[in-house]
Short mmCIF file of C-alpha atoms in Angstrom, two decimals:
data_model
loop_
_atom_site.label_atom_id
_atom_site.label_comp_id
_atom_site.label_asym_id
_atom_site.label_seq_id
_atom_site.Cartn_x
_atom_site.Cartn_y
_atom_site.Cartn_z
CA MET A 216 -20.29 -21.16 9.38
CA ALA A 217 -17.15 -19.06 9.34
CA SER A 218 -15.40 -17.86 12.44
CA LEU A 219 -16.85 -14.61 13.72
CA LEU A 220 -15.18 -11.35 12.82
CA GLN A 221 -13.97 -9.38 15.79
CA MET A 222 -14.09 -5.65 15.36
CA GLY A 223 -12.96 -2.80 17.53
CA SER A 224 -10.44 -3.32 20.31
CA PRO A 225 -8.32 -5.27 20.99
CA LEU A 226 -7.27 -5.17 17.35
CA LEU A 227 -8.34 -1.73 16.31
CA TYR A 228 -9.30 0.61 19.12
CA SER A 229 -7.46 0.17 22.39
CA ASN A 230 -10.16 1.72 24.60
CA ALA A 231 -13.21 0.02 23.07
CA LEU A 232 -14.86 -3.16 24.22
CA VAL A 233 -14.51 -6.32 22.15
CA LYS A 234 -17.48 -6.69 19.88
CA THR A 235 -18.53 -9.64 17.80
CA ILE A 236 -20.49 -8.83 14.67
CA GLN A 237 -22.38 -11.66 13.03
CA ARG A 238 -23.49 -11.76 9.45
CA PRO A 239 -27.19 -11.79 8.65
CA GLN A 240 -28.75 -15.20 8.37
CA SER A 241 -27.10 -17.12 5.56
CA PHE A 242 -28.87 -17.38 2.26
CA ALA A 243 -28.35 -19.08 -1.07
CA CYS A 244 -28.72 -17.39 -4.41
CA THR A 245 -30.43 -19.19 -7.25
CA ILE A 246 -30.08 -18.09 -10.85
CA LEU A 247 -33.41 -18.25 -12.68
CA ALA A 248 -34.00 -17.85 -16.40
CA LYS A 249 -36.94 -15.70 -17.43
CA THR A 250 -39.23 -17.56 -19.83
CA THR A 251 -42.48 -16.75 -21.57
CA PRO A 252 -45.21 -19.14 -22.78
CA ASN A 253 -44.68 -20.50 -26.28
CA ASP A 254 -41.28 -18.85 -26.45
CA ASP A 255 -39.69 -20.14 -29.63
CA SER A 256 -36.55 -18.02 -29.36
CA PRO A 257 -33.46 -19.96 -30.29
CA VAL A 258 -31.34 -21.08 -27.37
CA VAL A 259 -27.97 -19.37 -27.48
CA PRO A 260 -25.28 -21.78 -26.31
CA ARG A 261 -23.23 -20.46 -23.43
CA ARG A 262 -19.51 -20.56 -23.89
CA SER A 263 -17.19 -21.75 -21.17
CA ALA A 264 -13.64 -20.59 -20.57
CA LYS A 265 -12.96 -23.64 -18.40
CA TYR A 266 -11.28 -21.64 -15.67
CA GLN A 267 -9.32 -23.54 -13.06
CA PRO A 268 -10.95 -23.81 -9.61
CA SER A 269 -9.80 -21.56 -6.82
CA LEU A 270 -6.44 -22.38 -5.26
CA TRP A 271 -7.77 -21.46 -1.84
CA ASP A 272 -9.73 -24.05 0.10
CA HIS A 273 -12.43 -22.50 2.26
CA HIS A 274 -11.84 -24.80 5.22
CA ASN A 275 -8.13 -24.11 5.15
CA LEU A 276 -8.83 -20.39 5.29
CA LEU A 277 -11.01 -20.88 8.36
CA SER A 278 -8.31 -22.91 10.06
CA VAL A 279 -5.77 -20.06 9.95
CA LYS A 280 -4.82 -18.99 13.46
CA ASN A 281 -2.99 -15.84 14.52
CA THR A 282 -1.29 -15.50 17.91
CA TYR A 283 -1.44 -11.70 17.85
CA THR A 284 -5.17 -11.39 18.51
CA ASN A 285 -4.84 -10.94 22.24
CA ASP A 286 -4.87 -8.09 24.74
CA LYS A 287 -1.20 -8.53 25.59
CA SER A 288 -0.12 -7.81 22.02
CA VAL A 289 -2.35 -4.75 21.88
CA ARG A 290 -1.04 -3.32 25.14
CA GLU A 291 2.51 -3.84 23.95
CA ARG A 292 1.65 -2.19 20.63
CA ASP A 293 0.18 0.87 22.34
CA LEU A 294 3.23 1.25 24.59
CA LEU A 295 5.63 1.03 21.65
CA LYS A 296 3.52 3.43 19.62
CA GLU A 297 3.75 6.13 22.26
CA ASN A 298 7.51 5.69 22.45
CA VAL A 299 7.73 6.15 18.69
CA ARG A 300 5.60 9.28 19.00
CA LYS A 301 8.16 10.69 21.42
CA MET A 302 10.81 10.19 18.75
CA LEU A 303 8.86 12.49 16.42
CA ASP A 304 8.44 15.09 19.17
CA ASP A 305 12.12 15.00 20.15
CA GLU A 306 13.30 18.60 19.83
CA SER A 307 16.94 17.51 19.81
CA SER A 308 16.50 15.77 16.46
CA THR A 309 17.75 17.56 13.38
CA HIS A 310 15.44 18.33 10.49
CA SER A 311 17.20 15.71 8.37
CA GLU A 312 16.63 13.07 11.06
CA GLN A 313 12.96 13.98 11.27
CA LEU A 314 12.51 13.64 7.50
CA LYS A 315 14.19 10.24 7.46
CA LEU A 316 12.06 9.07 10.37
CA ILE A 317 8.88 10.17 8.58
CA ASP A 318 10.02 8.36 5.45
CA ASP A 319 10.69 5.19 7.44
CA LEU A 320 7.32 5.39 9.20
CA GLN A 321 5.58 5.77 5.86
CA LYS A 322 7.36 2.88 4.18
CA LEU A 323 6.94 0.71 7.27
CA GLY A 324 3.17 1.22 7.06
CA VAL A 325 2.55 3.00 10.38
CA SER A 326 2.68 6.70 9.47
CA TYR A 327 -1.09 7.12 9.78
CA HIS A 328 -0.75 6.69 13.55
CA PHE A 329 1.21 9.93 13.68
CA GLU A 330 -0.57 12.13 11.15
CA ARG A 331 -0.75 15.16 13.46
CA GLU A 332 2.94 15.08 14.34
CA ILE A 333 4.01 14.50 10.73
CA ASP A 334 1.76 17.27 9.42
CA ASN A 335 3.22 19.71 11.96
CA ILE A 336 6.79 18.86 10.99
CA LEU A 337 6.13 19.17 7.27
CA THR A 338 4.14 22.38 7.66
CA ILE A 339 6.99 24.02 9.58
CA SER A 340 9.45 22.73 6.99
CA TYR A 341 7.37 24.09 4.10
CA GLN A 342 6.97 27.52 5.68
CA LYS A 343 10.66 27.72 6.52
CA ASP A 344 11.75 26.74 3.02
CA ARG A 345 9.49 29.34 1.42
CA ARG A 346 11.06 32.05 3.57
CA ASN A 347 14.63 30.88 2.99
CA PHE A 348 14.52 29.60 -0.57
CA THR A 349 17.75 31.39 -1.50
CA GLU A 350 19.58 29.58 1.33
CA TYR A 351 18.64 26.10 0.15
CA LYS A 352 22.14 25.17 -0.94
CA MET A 353 23.57 26.17 2.42
CA GLU A 354 21.43 23.76 4.43
CA LYS A 355 20.42 20.87 2.21
CA ASP A 356 22.12 18.01 0.48
CA LEU A 357 20.69 16.02 -2.44
CA HIS A 358 19.12 13.27 -0.37
CA ASP A 359 17.45 15.63 2.11
CA THR A 360 16.18 17.96 -0.61
CA ALA A 361 14.70 15.17 -2.74
CA LEU A 362 13.21 13.42 0.31
CA GLU A 363 11.64 16.62 1.60
CA PHE A 364 10.29 17.42 -1.87
CA ARG A 365 8.65 13.99 -2.16
CA LEU A 366 7.16 14.05 1.35
CA LEU A 367 5.78 17.56 0.93
CA ARG A 368 4.17 16.76 -2.40
CA GLN A 369 2.69 13.54 -1.06
CA HIS A 370 1.05 15.58 1.68
CA GLY A 371 -0.36 18.16 -0.72
CA PHE A 372 2.15 21.00 -0.38
CA ASN A 373 2.88 23.03 -3.51
CA VAL A 374 6.66 22.68 -3.85
CA SER A 375 8.48 23.95 -6.92
CA GLU A 376 10.88 21.76 -8.86
CA ASP A 377 13.25 24.71 -8.76
CA VAL A 378 14.57 23.43 -5.42
CA PHE A 379 16.81 21.15 -7.53
CA ASN A 380 18.35 23.97 -9.56
CA VAL A 381 21.32 24.24 -7.26
CA PHE A 382 22.18 20.59 -7.97
CA MET A 383 21.70 20.41 -11.71
CA GLU A 384 23.89 22.81 -13.60
CA ASN A 385 24.04 20.69 -16.75
CA CYS A 386 23.57 17.70 -14.43
CA GLY A 387 27.21 18.10 -13.48
CA SER A 388 26.83 19.01 -9.83
CA PHE A 389 24.88 15.89 -8.84
CA ASP A 390 26.99 13.62 -6.69
CA ARG A 391 27.06 10.40 -8.69
CA ASP A 392 28.41 8.49 -5.69
CA ASP A 393 25.53 9.52 -3.43
CA ILE A 394 23.35 6.49 -4.13
CA SER A 395 20.85 7.30 -1.38
CA GLY A 396 20.49 10.77 -2.84
CA LEU A 397 20.00 9.40 -6.35
CA ILE A 398 17.31 6.99 -5.11
CA SER A 399 15.50 9.89 -3.42
CA LEU A 400 15.89 11.99 -6.55
CA TYR A 401 14.52 9.17 -8.71
CA GLU A 402 11.53 8.64 -6.39
CA ALA A 403 10.84 12.38 -6.22
CA SER A 404 10.68 12.61 -10.00
CA TYR A 405 7.56 10.42 -9.99
CA LEU A 406 5.63 13.06 -8.08
CA SER A 407 5.99 15.52 -10.92
CA THR A 408 3.15 17.39 -12.59
CA LYS A 409 2.69 18.19 -16.26
CA SER A 410 4.47 21.51 -15.77
CA ASP A 411 7.56 19.93 -14.16
CA ILE A 412 9.64 19.64 -17.31
CA LYS A 413 12.98 19.35 -15.54
CA LEU A 414 11.79 16.54 -13.29
CA GLN A 415 10.31 14.50 -16.12
CA LYS A 416 12.86 15.01 -18.91
CA LEU A 417 16.16 15.73 -17.15
CA ILE A 418 16.21 14.62 -13.53
CA ARG A 419 14.39 11.31 -13.96
CA PHE A 420 16.51 10.33 -16.94
CA PHE A 421 19.75 11.22 -15.15
CA ALA A 422 18.83 9.43 -11.89
CA THR A 423 17.60 6.33 -13.73
CA GLN A 424 20.78 6.05 -15.76
CA GLN A 425 23.03 6.49 -12.73
CA LEU A 426 21.14 3.85 -10.73
CA ARG A 427 21.27 1.38 -13.62
CA ASP A 428 25.02 1.91 -13.91
CA PHE A 429 25.35 1.30 -10.18
CA VAL A 430 23.50 -2.02 -10.41
CA ASP A 431 25.53 -3.10 -13.43
CA THR A 432 28.76 -2.32 -11.60
CA ASN A 433 27.92 -3.68 -8.15
CA GLY A 434 25.21 -6.26 -8.75
CA ASN A 435 27.58 -9.26 -8.67
CA LYS A 436 29.87 -8.02 -5.91
CA ASP A 437 29.71 -8.64 -2.19
CA LEU A 438 27.84 -5.36 -1.96
CA ALA A 439 24.82 -7.20 -3.35
CA SER A 440 24.18 -8.59 0.11
CA SER A 441 23.56 -5.08 1.48
CA GLU A 442 20.25 -3.31 1.45
CA ILE A 443 21.42 -0.49 -0.82
CA VAL A 444 21.54 -2.68 -3.95
CA GLU A 445 18.17 -4.19 -3.10
CA MET A 446 16.69 -0.72 -2.71
CA VAL A 447 18.08 0.39 -6.08
CA VAL A 448 16.75 -2.70 -7.85
CA GLN A 449 13.36 -2.30 -6.16
CA ALA A 450 13.12 1.36 -7.14
CA LEU A 451 14.05 0.70 -10.77
CA ASP A 452 11.51 -2.11 -10.96
CA MET A 453 8.72 0.22 -9.81
CA PRO A 454 8.86 3.52 -7.91
CA TYR A 455 7.46 3.51 -4.40
CA TYR A 456 4.64 5.90 -5.26
CA TRP A 457 3.20 3.32 -7.70
CA ARG A 458 3.46 0.29 -5.46
CA MET A 459 0.80 -1.52 -3.46
CA ARG A 460 1.43 -0.21 0.04
CA ARG A 461 0.90 -3.44 1.94
CA LEU A 462 3.37 -5.42 -0.17
CA ALA A 463 5.87 -2.54 -0.13
CA THR A 464 5.60 -2.47 3.67
CA ARG A 465 6.34 -6.18 3.99
CA TRP A 466 9.42 -5.80 1.80
CA TYR A 467 10.70 -2.68 3.56
CA ILE A 468 10.42 -4.28 7.01
CA ASP A 469 13.04 -6.81 5.94
CA ILE A 470 15.24 -4.13 4.36
CA TYR A 471 15.04 -1.88 7.41
CA GLY A 472 15.86 -4.80 9.68
CA LYS A 473 19.18 -5.27 7.83
CA ARG A 474 20.38 -1.76 8.56
CA PRO A 475 23.25 -1.59 11.04
CA ASN A 476 21.87 1.70 12.42
CA LYS A 477 18.24 0.61 12.63
CA ASN A 478 16.10 1.80 15.52
CA LEU A 479 15.36 -1.30 17.60
CA LEU A 480 12.28 0.28 19.19
CA LEU A 481 10.81 1.17 15.80
CA ILE A 482 11.43 -2.22 14.21
CA GLU A 483 9.88 -3.97 17.22
CA PHE A 484 6.78 -1.80 16.98
CA VAL A 485 6.46 -2.27 13.22
CA ARG A 486 6.81 -6.05 13.29
CA LEU A 487 4.24 -6.38 16.05
CA TYR A 488 1.80 -4.04 14.38
CA PHE A 489 2.16 -5.70 10.99
CA ASN A 490 1.13 -9.03 12.52
CA ILE A 491 -1.82 -7.47 14.35
CA VAL A 492 -3.11 -5.90 11.13
CA GLN A 493 -2.55 -9.19 9.33
CA ALA A 494 -4.79 -10.86 11.92
CA VAL A 495 -7.52 -8.32 11.12
CA HIS A 496 -7.19 -9.02 7.40
CA GLN A 497 -7.32 -12.78 8.00
CA GLU A 498 -10.57 -12.49 9.95
CA GLU A 499 -12.08 -10.33 7.22
CA LEU A 500 -11.08 -12.88 4.61
CA LYS A 501 -12.76 -15.65 6.61
CA TYR A 502 -15.90 -13.56 6.71
CA VAL A 503 -15.89 -12.84 2.96
CA SER A 504 -15.06 -16.43 2.05
CA SER A 505 -17.92 -17.74 4.22
CA TRP A 506 -20.33 -15.24 2.69
CA TRP A 507 -19.32 -16.29 -0.83
CA ARG A 508 -19.69 -19.98 -0.01
CA GLU A 509 -23.11 -19.50 1.56
CA THR A 510 -24.47 -17.67 -1.49
CA GLY A 511 -23.85 -20.76 -3.60
CA LEU A 512 -22.91 -18.61 -6.59
CA ALA A 513 -19.52 -20.26 -7.03
CA ASN A 514 -21.27 -23.46 -8.13
CA GLN A 515 -23.89 -21.78 -10.31
CA LEU A 516 -21.63 -19.26 -12.06
CA HIS A 517 -19.41 -22.00 -13.43
CA PHE A 518 -18.52 -19.86 -16.45
CA ALA A 519 -16.83 -17.25 -14.20
CA ARG A 520 -13.66 -17.46 -12.19
CA ASP A 521 -14.01 -18.29 -8.49
CA ARG A 522 -11.60 -15.71 -7.11
CA ILE A 523 -13.02 -14.44 -3.82
CA VAL A 524 -9.58 -14.39 -2.14
CA GLU A 525 -8.06 -12.40 -4.97
CA ASN A 526 -11.01 -9.98 -4.88
CA TYR A 527 -10.44 -9.37 -1.19
CA PHE A 528 -6.68 -8.96 -1.66
CA TRP A 529 -7.38 -6.32 -4.30
CA THR A 530 -9.26 -4.27 -1.68
CA ILE A 531 -6.18 -4.32 0.58
CA GLY A 532 -4.27 -2.78 -2.29
CA GLN A 533 -6.70 0.11 -2.24
CA ILE A 534 -7.03 0.60 1.50
CA GLN A 535 -5.02 -1.36 4.07
CA GLU A 536 -5.67 0.44 7.38
CA PRO A 537 -7.46 -1.88 9.83
CA GLN A 538 -10.19 0.61 10.77
CA PHE A 539 -11.65 0.40 7.24
CA GLY A 540 -12.58 -3.27 7.42
CA TYR A 541 -16.24 -2.64 6.58
CA VAL A 542 -15.25 -0.90 3.36
CA ARG A 543 -12.98 -3.80 2.36
CA ARG A 544 -15.68 -6.40 3.03
CA ILE A 545 -18.29 -4.55 0.99
CA MET A 546 -15.85 -3.93 -1.87
CA ALA A 547 -14.85 -7.60 -1.94
CA LYS A 548 -18.52 -8.61 -2.23
CA ILE A 549 -19.14 -6.14 -5.04
CA ASN A 550 -16.03 -7.31 -6.89
CA ALA A 551 -17.20 -10.91 -6.64
CA LEU A 552 -20.68 -10.12 -7.97
CA ILE A 553 -19.72 -7.72 -10.75
CA THR A 554 -17.48 -10.15 -12.51
CA ARG A 555 -16.15 -9.37 -15.96
CA GLU A 556 -16.68 -12.93 -17.17
CA ILE A 557 -20.44 -12.45 -17.13
CA LEU A 558 -19.96 -10.07 -20.06
CA ASP A 559 -17.02 -11.85 -21.67
CA ILE A 560 -18.55 -15.34 -21.72
CA VAL A 561 -22.33 -14.82 -21.78
CA LYS A 562 -22.49 -11.77 -23.99
CA THR A 563 -24.38 -11.73 -27.25
CA ILE A 564 -25.19 -8.75 -29.43
CA SER A 565 -28.76 -8.55 -28.14
CA PHE A 566 -27.55 -9.05 -24.56
CA GLN A 567 -25.13 -6.13 -24.83
CA GLU A 568 -27.78 -3.95 -26.46
CA ASN A 569 -30.14 -4.58 -23.55
CA ILE A 570 -27.45 -3.99 -20.92
CA PHE A 571 -25.89 -0.85 -22.33
CA SER A 572 -28.82 0.82 -24.06
#
């Protein structure tokens, strides 16, 4: 029997009581073949792909321990979270500082804690920019403009690509030495729509070429030890908007920690919270792995891959927030049952006709 999955506080909701939710009584599935008397139908041999067994041992998964599943860690998390919230509400911060903080919170995987504050900041920014569009070049630089454009579009605001006009007279006014600005410009280009011709055909091409030249020039120098080269390489490999958020968060925590001007309060909060969420995911994985083992299907469906851990990890790629654990568990079960190999290995013409007719 797997370890019990703890839901609610202390891991998820700080003011709720600790609850222990048990699975229904375990059961085993048995695959039965439907037969009829005097059935002389030829037996169709079942192919086998001879997949390798799972790399993950069930008992090893159950033995995983996490030291962040305690009330002390949760109280510390809540205290740090409120201090970070004050940073967003700090009226002395400039608009540029607020945008960069929102970007860091997003990439560090904790922005959903501050949705109200972030929405207020972006709404004010959007309304201000619409009123003062002609003054864009007086207040904004390339990095701030591209960052604001990306954040606004990610949050559903209708921002025109024309905000970049002031920077792109024949692509000559872009600052080629502003690597942070070029990264932001490159990332912003991946939030384009079909009507954004300049973003897709001019800006993205220009930013990509400049970043590639930067890597070619500085990749083997001492500068390679800094986070700026790593960020350029990461962006060129795959833009942030396309990445799996949980993996991108883990990578960005290390990058942010290397910054000389990093916010010590923020990095402490993020590292603690990442480990708390990881503990939630580990308990969910124990639950799903125990469910899969108790069904007995791994032994009976020998023609299909036994990949319950990978199925669960796929759900984290879709939704990582800890409060959606029930959704992840159900999705992992469905993924395990609706396995593609049942069609790939067992299929016959008559089988497919019966399934898809």
